[in-house]
Short mmCIF file of C-alpha atoms and ligand atoms in Angstrom, two decimals:
data_model
loop_
_atom_site.label_atom_id
_atom_site.label_comp_id
_atom_site.label_asym_id
_atom_site.label_seq_id
_atom_site.Cartn_x
_atom_site.Cartn_y
_atom_site.Cartn_z
CA MET T 133 37.68 3.47 15.97
CA LYS T 134 36.20 0.04 16.31
CA ILE T 135 33.54 -0.31 19.03
CA SER T 136 32.58 -3.45 20.93
CA VAL T 137 29.78 -4.08 23.38
CA ILE T 138 29.53 -6.60 26.18
CA ILE T 139 26.06 -7.42 27.48
CA CYS T 140 26.17 -8.97 30.94
CA ALA T 141 23.61 -11.77 30.96
CA ALA T 142 25.30 -14.39 33.10
CA GLY T 143 23.46 -13.73 36.34
CA LYS T 144 21.00 -16.06 38.02
CA GLY T 145 18.38 -13.44 38.86
CA GLU T 146 17.96 -14.81 42.37
CA ARG T 147 16.32 -11.69 43.81
CA ALA T 148 13.65 -11.73 41.08
CA GLY T 149 12.83 -15.32 42.03
CA PHE T 150 11.61 -16.60 38.65
CA GLY T 151 13.57 -19.82 39.10
CA LYS T 152 15.52 -18.97 35.93
CA ASN T 153 17.61 -16.13 34.56
CA LYS T 154 15.40 -13.04 35.01
CA LEU T 155 16.49 -11.79 31.59
CA LEU T 156 14.31 -14.45 30.01
CA ALA T 157 11.24 -13.33 31.98
CA PRO T 158 8.71 -11.56 29.77
CA LEU T 159 8.08 -7.86 29.49
CA ASN T 160 4.89 -7.51 27.48
CA GLY T 161 5.24 -11.12 26.42
CA VAL T 162 8.80 -10.80 25.13
CA PRO T 163 11.96 -11.78 27.09
CA ALA T 164 13.51 -8.70 28.69
CA LEU T 165 16.84 -9.49 27.05
CA HIS T 166 15.25 -9.07 23.62
CA TYR T 167 14.83 -5.34 24.21
CA THR T 168 18.39 -4.91 25.42
CA LEU T 169 19.93 -6.71 22.44
CA CYS T 170 17.61 -4.99 19.96
CA GLU T 171 18.49 -1.52 21.20
CA PHE T 172 22.20 -2.14 20.57
CA ASP T 173 21.41 -3.79 17.23
CA ALA T 174 19.39 -0.71 16.25
CA PHE T 175 22.21 1.61 17.36
CA ASP T 176 24.64 -0.49 15.33
CA CYS T 177 22.50 -0.28 12.19
CA GLU T 178 21.80 3.41 12.53
CA TYR T 179 25.19 4.78 13.53
CA LEU T 180 27.87 2.14 13.02
CA GLY T 181 26.88 0.55 9.74
CA GLY T 182 26.76 -2.92 11.29
CA ASN T 183 30.35 -2.76 12.55
CA LEU T 184 29.64 -3.06 16.26
CA GLU T 185 31.28 -6.14 17.78
CA LYS T 186 28.53 -7.72 19.89
CA ILE T 187 29.39 -10.02 22.77
CA ALA T 188 26.89 -11.51 25.22
CA VAL T 189 28.26 -13.09 28.38
CA CYS T 190 25.98 -15.91 29.53
CA GLY T 191 26.09 -18.49 32.32
CA GLU T 192 28.10 -21.55 31.34
CA ASP T 193 25.18 -23.88 32.04
CA ASP T 194 22.42 -21.43 31.00
CA GLU T 195 21.78 -23.06 27.63
CA VAL T 196 18.53 -21.13 26.96
CA THR T 197 20.11 -17.69 27.34
CA ARG T 198 23.12 -18.79 25.29
CA GLN T 199 20.90 -20.03 22.46
CA PHE T 200 18.79 -16.88 22.71
CA CYS T 201 21.78 -14.56 22.24
CA HIS T 202 23.19 -16.81 19.56
CA ALA T 203 19.92 -16.63 17.64
CA TYR T 204 20.14 -12.82 17.71
CA GLY T 205 23.55 -13.08 16.06
CA TRP T 206 25.60 -12.24 19.15
CA GLN T 207 28.92 -13.88 20.05
CA VAL T 208 28.50 -15.80 23.30
CA VAL T 209 31.14 -15.99 26.04
CA SER T 210 30.82 -17.94 29.31
CA GLY T 211 30.46 -15.86 32.45
CA GLY T 212 31.72 -16.48 35.95
CA LYS T 213 30.36 -16.57 39.48
CA THR T 214 30.37 -12.79 39.87
CA ARG T 215 29.65 -9.96 37.42
CA THR T 216 33.30 -8.97 37.71
CA GLU T 217 34.38 -12.44 36.54
CA SER T 218 31.83 -12.37 33.75
CA VAL T 219 33.07 -9.04 32.39
CA TYR T 220 36.67 -10.19 32.74
CA ASN T 221 35.93 -13.29 30.65
CA ALA T 222 34.19 -11.25 27.98
CA LEU T 223 37.01 -8.71 27.80
CA GLN T 224 39.34 -11.51 26.67
CA VAL T 225 37.63 -11.68 23.28
CA VAL T 226 37.05 -7.95 22.71
CA THR T 227 38.85 -6.61 19.63
CA GLY T 228 37.41 -3.05 19.55
CA ASP T 229 39.36 0.06 20.63
CA ILE T 230 36.39 1.10 22.75
CA VAL T 231 34.18 -1.22 24.73
CA LEU T 232 30.70 -0.52 26.03
CA ILE T 233 29.64 -2.68 28.97
CA HIS T 234 25.93 -2.93 29.68
CA ASP T 235 23.68 -4.92 32.02
CA GLY T 236 21.31 -7.19 30.15
CA ALA T 237 18.93 -6.30 32.99
CA ARG T 238 18.55 -2.72 31.69
CA PRO T 239 16.30 -3.24 28.69
CA PHE T 240 15.13 0.38 28.60
CA VAL T 241 18.45 1.76 27.46
CA THR T 242 17.99 4.00 24.43
CA GLU T 243 20.01 4.72 21.31
CA ASP T 244 20.50 8.28 22.59
CA ILE T 245 22.04 7.04 25.83
CA ILE T 246 24.38 4.72 23.94
CA GLN T 247 25.37 7.54 21.60
CA GLU T 248 26.10 9.91 24.50
CA CYS T 249 28.33 7.31 26.15
CA VAL T 250 30.21 6.78 22.89
CA ASN T 251 30.72 10.54 22.49
CA CYS T 252 31.87 10.82 26.10
CA VAL T 253 34.38 7.96 25.94
CA LYS T 254 35.82 9.39 22.72
CA GLU T 255 36.35 12.74 24.43
CA TYR T 256 37.36 11.69 27.95
CA GLY T 257 38.55 8.08 27.66
CA SER T 258 35.73 6.77 29.85
CA ALA T 259 31.96 7.23 30.21
CA VAL T 260 29.73 6.19 33.07
CA CYS T 261 26.04 6.49 32.32
CA ALA T 262 24.66 8.17 35.45
CA CYS T 263 21.36 9.67 36.48
CA PRO T 264 21.36 12.83 38.64
CA ALA T 265 19.85 11.92 42.04
CA VAL T 266 16.47 13.40 42.90
CA ASP T 267 16.44 12.12 46.46
CA THR T 268 18.79 13.10 49.22
CA VAL T 269 21.33 10.34 49.82
CA ALA T 270 22.71 9.49 53.26
CA ILE T 271 25.71 7.30 53.99
CA ALA T 272 24.69 5.24 57.00
CA ASN T 273 26.98 5.10 59.98
CA GLY T 274 26.06 2.33 62.38
CA GLY T 275 22.39 2.68 61.46
CA TYR T 276 22.43 6.47 61.77
CA VAL T 277 22.70 9.18 59.16
CA GLY T 278 26.37 9.78 58.57
CA GLU T 279 27.68 11.79 55.70
CA VAL T 280 25.03 13.47 53.53
CA PRO T 281 26.67 14.41 50.25
CA GLU T 282 25.59 17.56 48.45
CA ARG T 283 22.74 16.31 46.25
CA ASP T 284 24.03 18.11 43.16
CA ASN T 285 27.07 15.87 43.35
CA VAL T 286 25.11 12.64 43.71
CA TYR T 287 24.44 10.37 40.73
CA ILE T 288 22.81 6.98 40.42
CA VAL T 289 25.27 4.90 38.46
CA GLN T 290 23.80 2.90 35.59
CA THR T 291 25.07 1.25 32.44
CA PRO T 292 26.22 1.44 29.66
CA GLN T 293 29.70 2.33 30.74
CA ALA T 294 32.35 2.78 28.10
CA PHE T 295 36.14 2.62 28.27
CA LEU T 296 39.23 2.39 26.13
CA THR T 297 39.61 -1.38 25.87
CA LYS T 298 43.26 -1.50 26.89
CA ASP T 299 42.58 0.47 30.09
CA ILE T 300 39.59 -1.55 31.23
CA ILE T 301 41.39 -4.84 30.50
CA ALA T 302 44.30 -3.65 32.66
CA ALA T 303 41.89 -2.62 35.42
CA TYR T 304 40.00 -5.92 35.37
CA LYS T 305 43.23 -7.93 35.53
CA LYS T 306 44.00 -6.15 38.79
CA ALA T 307 40.45 -6.52 40.05
CA ILE T 308 40.48 -10.29 39.49
CA ALA T 309 43.85 -10.59 41.21
CA SER T 310 42.57 -8.64 44.21
CA GLU T 311 40.17 -9.77 46.91
CA GLU T 312 38.00 -6.69 46.48
CA ARG T 313 34.34 -6.83 45.43
CA PHE T 314 33.02 -4.61 42.67
CA THR T 315 29.46 -4.25 41.44
CA ASP T 316 30.16 -2.28 38.29
CA ASP T 317 32.89 -1.38 35.83
CA SER T 318 33.34 2.26 36.78
CA SER T 319 34.44 1.25 40.27
CA VAL T 320 36.99 -1.18 38.82
CA TYR T 321 38.29 1.50 36.44
CA SER T 322 38.32 4.23 39.08
CA ARG T 323 40.07 1.98 41.59
CA PHE T 324 42.90 0.86 39.28
CA ILE T 325 43.20 3.44 36.46
CA LYS T 326 41.77 6.88 37.31
CA PRO T 327 38.39 8.38 38.18
CA ALA T 328 35.93 7.45 35.46
CA LYS T 329 34.07 10.28 33.70
CA ILE T 330 30.41 10.70 34.62
CA CYS T 331 28.14 10.98 31.61
CA PRO T 332 24.88 12.39 33.01
CA CYS T 333 22.72 10.77 30.33
CA GLY T 334 21.09 8.23 32.67
CA THR T 335 17.35 8.29 33.27
CA PRO T 336 14.98 6.76 35.83
CA GLN T 337 13.60 4.63 32.96
CA ASN T 338 17.01 3.05 32.40
CA LYS T 339 16.41 1.12 35.61
CA LYS T 340 17.87 -2.29 36.34
CA LEU T 341 15.23 -5.00 36.61
CA THR T 342 16.00 -6.61 39.94
CA TYR T 343 12.80 -7.79 41.65
CA LYS T 344 9.70 -9.48 40.30
CA GLU T 345 7.69 -6.25 40.77
CA ASP T 346 10.05 -4.44 38.40
CA PHE T 347 8.77 -6.64 35.61
CA GLU T 348 5.15 -5.89 36.52
CA ASN T 349 5.60 -2.17 37.07
CA PHE T 350 7.31 -1.76 33.77
CA CYS T 351 4.48 -3.36 31.84
CA LYS T 352 3.05 0.10 31.24
CA TYR T 353 6.34 1.47 30.07
CA PRO T 354 7.04 -0.85 27.16
CA THR T 355 3.45 -0.39 26.02
CA ALA T 356 4.17 3.27 25.52
CA LEU T 357 7.54 2.52 24.02
CA PHE T 358 6.81 -0.30 21.68
CA PHE T 359 3.14 0.00 20.84
CA ASP T 360 2.76 3.44 19.38
CA GLU T 361 -0.59 4.75 20.48
CA ASP T 362 -0.31 7.46 17.84
CA GLN T 363 -0.99 5.00 15.06
CA PRO T 364 -2.43 6.91 12.14
CA LYS T 365 -6.12 6.43 11.46
CA VAL T 366 -7.64 6.29 8.01
CA GLY T 367 -11.02 7.58 6.80
CA PHE T 368 -12.81 7.42 3.48
CA GLY T 369 -15.27 9.93 2.03
CA VAL T 370 -17.25 10.19 -1.20
CA ASP T 371 -19.57 12.83 -2.64
CA VAL T 372 -21.53 13.43 -5.82
CA HIS T 373 -23.10 16.59 -7.21
CA ALA T 374 -25.15 16.96 -10.38
CA PHE T 375 -24.61 19.54 -13.09
CA GLY T 376 -27.52 21.86 -13.79
CA LYS T 377 -26.84 25.15 -12.09
CA GLU T 378 -26.79 28.13 -14.43
CA GLN T 379 -23.22 29.10 -13.92
CA ASP T 380 -20.06 29.11 -16.06
CA TYR T 381 -17.79 27.39 -13.58
CA VAL T 382 -17.56 24.65 -11.00
CA THR T 383 -15.71 24.98 -7.70
CA LEU T 384 -13.36 22.10 -6.92
CA CYS T 385 -10.94 22.23 -3.98
CA GLY T 386 -11.52 25.97 -3.85
CA ALA T 387 -10.55 26.53 -7.51
CA LYS T 388 -13.08 28.14 -9.85
CA ILE T 389 -12.83 26.06 -13.02
CA PRO T 390 -14.59 27.24 -16.21
CA CYS T 391 -17.42 24.92 -17.22
CA ASP T 392 -20.63 25.21 -19.25
CA SER T 393 -22.67 24.32 -16.16
CA GLY T 394 -22.32 24.63 -12.40
CA LEU T 395 -23.00 21.94 -9.77
CA ILE T 396 -26.34 22.02 -7.98
CA ALA T 397 -25.83 22.37 -4.23
CA HIS T 398 -26.94 24.15 -1.12
CA SER T 399 -23.36 25.33 -0.57
CA ASP T 400 -20.87 26.33 -3.27
CA GLY T 401 -21.05 22.72 -4.53
CA ASP T 402 -17.38 21.95 -3.95
CA VAL T 403 -17.91 18.23 -4.24
CA ALA T 404 -14.20 17.51 -3.76
CA VAL T 405 -13.97 19.38 -0.48
CA HIS T 406 -17.12 17.63 0.73
CA ALA T 407 -15.48 14.23 0.12
CA VAL T 408 -12.36 15.47 1.95
CA MET T 409 -14.42 16.63 4.93
CA ASP T 410 -16.23 13.30 5.21
CA ALA T 411 -12.95 11.39 4.97
CA LEU T 412 -11.41 13.48 7.75
CA LEU T 413 -14.45 13.20 10.01
CA SER T 414 -14.59 9.48 9.36
CA ALA T 415 -10.89 9.03 10.21
CA ALA T 416 -11.51 10.80 13.51
CA GLY T 417 -14.48 8.52 14.21
CA LEU T 418 -16.99 11.38 13.91
CA ARG T 419 -20.34 11.85 12.11
CA ASP T 420 -20.59 13.05 8.50
CA ILE T 421 -20.79 16.61 7.13
CA GLY T 422 -24.58 16.51 6.90
CA TYR T 423 -24.58 16.23 10.69
CA TYR T 424 -22.33 19.23 11.27
CA PHE T 425 -23.51 21.41 8.36
CA PRO T 426 -27.13 20.44 7.60
CA ASP T 427 -28.36 21.65 4.20
CA SER T 428 -31.62 22.63 5.89
CA ASP T 429 -29.68 25.37 7.64
CA GLU T 430 -29.89 28.69 5.78
CA LYS T 431 -26.52 29.59 7.26
CA TYR T 432 -24.84 27.23 4.81
CA ARG T 433 -26.57 28.52 1.67
CA GLY T 434 -23.82 29.24 -0.86
CA ALA T 435 -21.24 28.51 1.85
CA ASP T 436 -17.55 28.52 0.95
CA SER T 437 -16.66 24.86 1.43
CA ILE T 438 -13.04 25.68 2.19
CA LYS T 439 -14.28 27.61 5.24
CA LEU T 440 -16.33 24.55 6.24
CA LEU T 441 -13.21 22.41 5.80
CA GLU T 442 -11.31 24.70 8.14
CA ARG T 443 -14.13 24.21 10.64
CA VAL T 444 -13.81 20.42 10.21
CA ILE T 445 -10.12 20.69 11.06
CA GLU T 446 -11.15 22.45 14.28
CA ILE T 447 -13.77 19.77 15.01
CA ILE T 448 -11.34 16.87 14.59
CA GLY T 449 -8.72 18.90 16.48
CA GLU T 450 -11.11 19.12 19.44
CA LYS T 451 -11.19 15.32 19.38
CA GLY T 452 -7.39 15.26 19.40
CA PHE T 453 -6.69 14.55 15.72
CA LYS T 454 -4.55 16.29 13.15
CA PRO T 455 -4.48 15.52 9.40
CA LEU T 456 -1.40 13.79 8.03
CA GLY T 457 -2.38 13.49 4.41
CA LEU T 458 -5.14 13.38 1.79
CA SER T 459 -5.58 11.39 -1.36
CA VAL T 460 -8.36 12.75 -3.59
CA ALA T 461 -9.64 11.06 -6.75
CA ILE T 462 -12.00 13.04 -8.98
CA GLN T 463 -14.17 11.47 -11.65
CA ALA T 464 -15.41 14.07 -14.10
CA GLU T 465 -16.11 13.96 -17.82
CA LYS T 466 -15.99 17.77 -17.78
CA PRO T 467 -14.39 20.24 -17.19
CA ARG T 468 -10.71 19.43 -17.91
CA LEU T 469 -8.90 19.65 -14.61
CA SER T 470 -5.20 19.10 -15.27
CA LYS T 471 -4.30 22.81 -15.40
CA PHE T 472 -5.90 23.39 -12.01
CA ILE T 473 -4.46 20.49 -10.01
CA GLU T 474 -1.55 22.49 -8.57
CA GLU T 475 -3.81 25.27 -7.34
CA MET T 476 -6.21 22.72 -5.85
CA VAL T 477 -3.41 20.89 -4.03
CA SER T 478 -2.08 24.13 -2.66
CA THR T 479 -5.51 25.30 -1.41
CA LEU T 480 -6.28 21.96 0.24
CA ALA T 481 -2.84 21.69 1.86
CA LYS T 482 -3.22 25.16 3.31
CA ALA T 483 -6.74 24.52 4.58
CA VAL T 484 -5.82 21.28 6.38
CA ASP T 485 -2.36 22.50 7.41
CA VAL T 486 -0.15 19.83 5.86
CA ASP T 487 2.70 19.98 3.33
CA GLU T 488 1.70 20.00 -0.31
CA ASP T 489 3.58 16.69 -0.62
CA SER T 490 0.97 15.16 1.66
CA VAL T 491 -1.94 16.01 -0.63
CA SER T 492 -2.52 14.15 -3.86
CA ILE T 493 -5.28 14.88 -6.35
CA THR T 494 -5.89 12.64 -9.33
CA ALA T 495 -8.55 13.19 -11.95
CA GLY T 496 -10.03 11.04 -14.66
CA THR T 497 -13.08 10.55 -16.83
CA CYS T 498 -15.46 7.62 -16.75
CA GLU T 499 -15.04 6.61 -20.38
CA GLY T 500 -18.61 7.70 -21.15
CA LEU T 501 -20.04 5.23 -18.65
CA GLY T 502 -22.59 5.94 -15.94
CA PHE T 503 -23.76 9.33 -14.71
CA VAL T 504 -20.25 10.75 -14.72
CA GLY T 505 -19.65 9.48 -18.26
CA GLN T 506 -22.94 11.02 -19.39
CA LYS T 507 -21.79 14.37 -17.94
CA LYS T 508 -24.61 14.43 -15.44
CA GLY T 509 -22.41 15.09 -12.47
CA ILE T 510 -19.03 14.81 -10.74
CA CYS T 511 -18.02 12.18 -8.22
CA VAL T 512 -15.10 12.54 -5.80
CA TYR T 513 -13.49 9.99 -3.51
CA CYS T 514 -11.07 10.84 -0.73
CA THR T 515 -8.91 8.91 1.70
CA ALA T 516 -7.65 10.88 4.69
CA VAL T 517 -5.03 9.91 7.23
CA VAL T 518 -5.06 11.57 10.65
CA LYS T 519 -3.01 11.07 13.75
CA GLU T 520 -3.83 11.53 17.36
CA VAL T 521 -2.04 14.45 18.94
CA ASN T 522 -1.65 15.40 22.57
CA THR T 523 -4.41 17.93 23.14
CA ASN T 524 -2.91 18.93 26.47
CA GLY T 525 0.08 20.32 24.58
N1 CTP G 297 25.63 -10.74 35.70
C1 CTP G 297 26.59 -11.46 35.00
N2 CTP G 297 27.34 -12.39 35.65
C2 CTP G 297 27.17 -12.64 36.95
C3 CTP G 297 26.21 -11.92 37.67
C4 CTP G 297 25.45 -10.96 37.02
O1 CTP G 297 26.76 -11.25 33.80
N3 CTP G 297 27.88 -13.59 37.54
C5 CTP G 297 24.79 -9.79 34.99
C6 CTP G 297 23.30 -10.03 35.16
O2 CTP G 297 22.83 -10.97 34.20
C7 CTP G 297 22.69 -8.67 34.99
C8 CTP G 297 23.81 -7.73 35.43
O3 CTP G 297 24.99 -8.50 35.50
O4 CTP G 297 22.33 -8.37 33.67
C9 CTP G 297 23.49 -7.04 36.74
O5 CTP G 297 23.44 -8.01 37.77
P1 CTP G 297 22.18 -8.27 38.73
O6 CTP G 297 21.15 -7.27 38.49
O7 CTP G 297 22.71 -8.49 40.08
O8 CTP G 297 21.59 -9.64 38.12
P2 CTP G 297 21.63 -11.08 38.72
O9 CTP G 297 22.95 -11.34 39.30
O10 CTP G 297 21.16 -11.99 37.64
O11 CTP G 297 20.51 -11.00 39.85
P3 CTP G 297 20.66 -11.43 41.40
O12 CTP G 297 21.82 -10.67 41.94
O13 CTP G 297 19.35 -11.08 41.99
O14 CTP G 297 20.90 -12.92 41.38
MG1 MG G 298 23.75 -10.16 41.00
#
């Protein structure tokens, strides 16, 4: 089934009072119409493989809006004096079996809403995006409260609205021929075809921008929508420990790896885990491990670094961060590590609570150069990525 969309953009935006089509007025610095077109473009890419027929209806003399839509790759049709005339004009060029009709002035439509309307029209032959009312609605009678419909039956009608193209064309032909006034497509369809099906997928956010204040009040909203505050944060950590402890193993990422000498340290000397901890703390904007686990504190003598790492996860968690991934690079002339990498990855992934795919450990020698090359010690670097999570649940 081929799907078309008509975006109504041929209004003058008189109530908003910008002195130009309100759809060109900026939301967070970008014309409101940009968001509307992009949401349908995204829906098209994701679900329709680029097969959506995209028609924008623009004022005949509104050259800027016409050029704008054209630049976004939309077919442009000239509108009329009323929204009804505009939609009627656009319907003349529609070739899809189903047509979605949407107000350019509702830039906060989502792909989910569009998808629900498409599902609904496929099942019922029509779909009217509607938001269940939260307020009581009264029909005024001479300035007094007249009929008060049962609130459960009251919906705020929004767009998109979707119809079988042949039906809505027939309805609009009759609407244009009549003297009646219509403010949306569902009333045209319901008047001349049959009651249109309510699709209760509307939301308060899918509001129509009508007045100047709507553009100001919504400034906060697009910030949350389009500037992801949960941007990952990156931290880097490095640690070195010297060989010299009388011991026949070293501990790296929790694994006991046979070696002719152990690493000198106040704790268990897990130099890799220390680099990981510093990277995580750094990503969360916190102090280093020496601050949280001072080596002057007897409590940490011989400490299991994996336990300290688990404590670090709690500390960054208290600041609202959760690890996303670790990249660990170990420089060691001895011992050979390759056989232990899997175990190390698994231990680290478990300790920081991420998938094993999100932990990488690489190991290499230093070609005989420097303190690592001379087998005096081991050096480990780590990059950690964390993301901010909602601590309030
Ligand atoms: N619209 C249209 N053709 C018209 C009138 C309106 O395509 N002749 C479009 C508007 O561009 C808008 C949608 O229909 O996206 C809803 O209309 P409305 O919110 O009333 O916008 P305007 O008519 O532009 O605003 P106003 O009524 O304040 O002038
Ligand atoms: Mg209008």
